Amino acid sequence: GHDELDAIVAAYTAYLRGQGQAEAVGDPQEGVIYVPKAGGQR
């Protein structure tokens, strides 16, 4: 189901953030979402 896919994407994005390959999008005062940087490894 989609819950498993959501978990995989969240874990992968957390891994990328730890590797410096994700960036924050949004207002830090309101909250941010981390997304993979463009041009990263695939």
PDB file of C-alpha atoms in Angstrom:
ATOM      1  CA  GLY A   1       0.000   0.000   0.000  1.00  0.00           C
ATOM      2  CA  HIS A   2       0.902   3.636  -0.037  1.00  0.00           C
ATOM      3  CA  ASP A   3       1.928   3.601   3.652  1.00  0.00           C
ATOM      4  CA  GLU A   4       4.898   1.371   2.839  1.00  0.00           C
ATOM      5  CA  LEU A   5       5.920   3.621  -0.049  1.00  0.00           C
ATOM      6  CA  ASP A   6       5.627   6.696   2.180  1.00  0.00           C
ATOM      7  CA  ALA A   7       7.899   5.021   4.740  1.00  0.00           C
ATOM      8  CA  ILE A   8      10.490   4.123   2.090  1.00  0.00           C
ATOM      9  CA  VAL A   9      10.541   7.651   0.656  1.00  0.00           C
ATOM     10  CA  ALA A  10      10.799   9.177   4.150  1.00  0.00           C
ATOM     11  CA  ALA A  11      13.677   6.875   5.108  1.00  0.00           C
ATOM     12  CA  TYR A  12      15.522   7.557   1.855  1.00  0.00           C
ATOM     13  CA  THR A  13      15.082  11.316   2.233  1.00  0.00           C
ATOM     14  CA  ALA A  14      16.386  11.111   5.816  1.00  0.00           C
ATOM     15  CA  TYR A  15      19.400   9.171   4.543  1.00  0.00           C
ATOM     16  CA  LEU A  16      20.026  11.802   1.859  1.00  0.00           C
ATOM     17  CA  ARG A  17      19.768  14.578   4.437  1.00  0.00           C
ATOM     18  CA  GLY A  18      22.409  12.843   6.521  1.00  0.00           C
ATOM     19  CA  GLN A  19      24.626  12.716   3.438  1.00  0.00           C
ATOM     20  CA  GLY A  20      24.079  16.428   2.702  1.00  0.00           C
ATOM     21  CA  GLN A  21      22.029  15.590  -0.383  1.00  0.00           C
ATOM     22  CA  ALA A  22      18.667  17.043   0.715  1.00  0.00           C
ATOM     23  CA  GLU A  23      17.552  20.623   1.151  1.00  0.00           C
ATOM     24  CA  ALA A  24      14.901  22.314   3.262  1.00  0.00           C
ATOM     25  CA  VAL A  25      11.923  23.896   1.532  1.00  0.00           C
ATOM     26  CA  GLY A  26       9.609  26.224   3.405  1.00  0.00           C
ATOM     27  CA  ASP A  27       9.657  28.827   6.142  1.00  0.00           C
ATOM     28  CA  PRO A  28      11.670  27.762   9.208  1.00  0.00           C
ATOM     29  CA  GLN A  29       9.175  29.640  11.407  1.00  0.00           C
ATOM     30  CA  GLU A  30       6.285  27.625   9.950  1.00  0.00           C
ATOM     31  CA  GLY A  31       8.067  24.338   9.292  1.00  0.00           C
ATOM     32  CA  VAL A  32      10.148  22.875   6.504  1.00  0.00           C
ATOM     33  CA  ILE A  33      10.081  19.781   4.339  1.00  0.00           C
ATOM     34  CA  TYR A  34      13.301  18.127   3.234  1.00  0.00           C
ATOM     35  CA  VAL A  35      13.522  17.063  -0.393  1.00  0.00           C
ATOM     36  CA  PRO A  36      16.355  15.472  -2.367  1.00  0.00           C
ATOM     37  CA  LYS A  37      18.612  18.025  -4.062  1.00  0.00           C
ATOM     38  CA  ALA A  38      18.223  18.273  -7.826  1.00  0.00           C
ATOM     39  CA  GLY A  39      20.887  16.370  -9.717  1.00  0.00           C
ATOM     40  CA  GLY A  40      21.611  14.000  -6.845  1.00  0.00           C
ATOM     41  CA  GLN A  41      22.425  10.321  -7.192  1.00  0.00           C
ATOM     42  CA  ARG A  42      19.642   8.060  -8.366  1.00  0.00           C
TER      43      ARG A  42
END
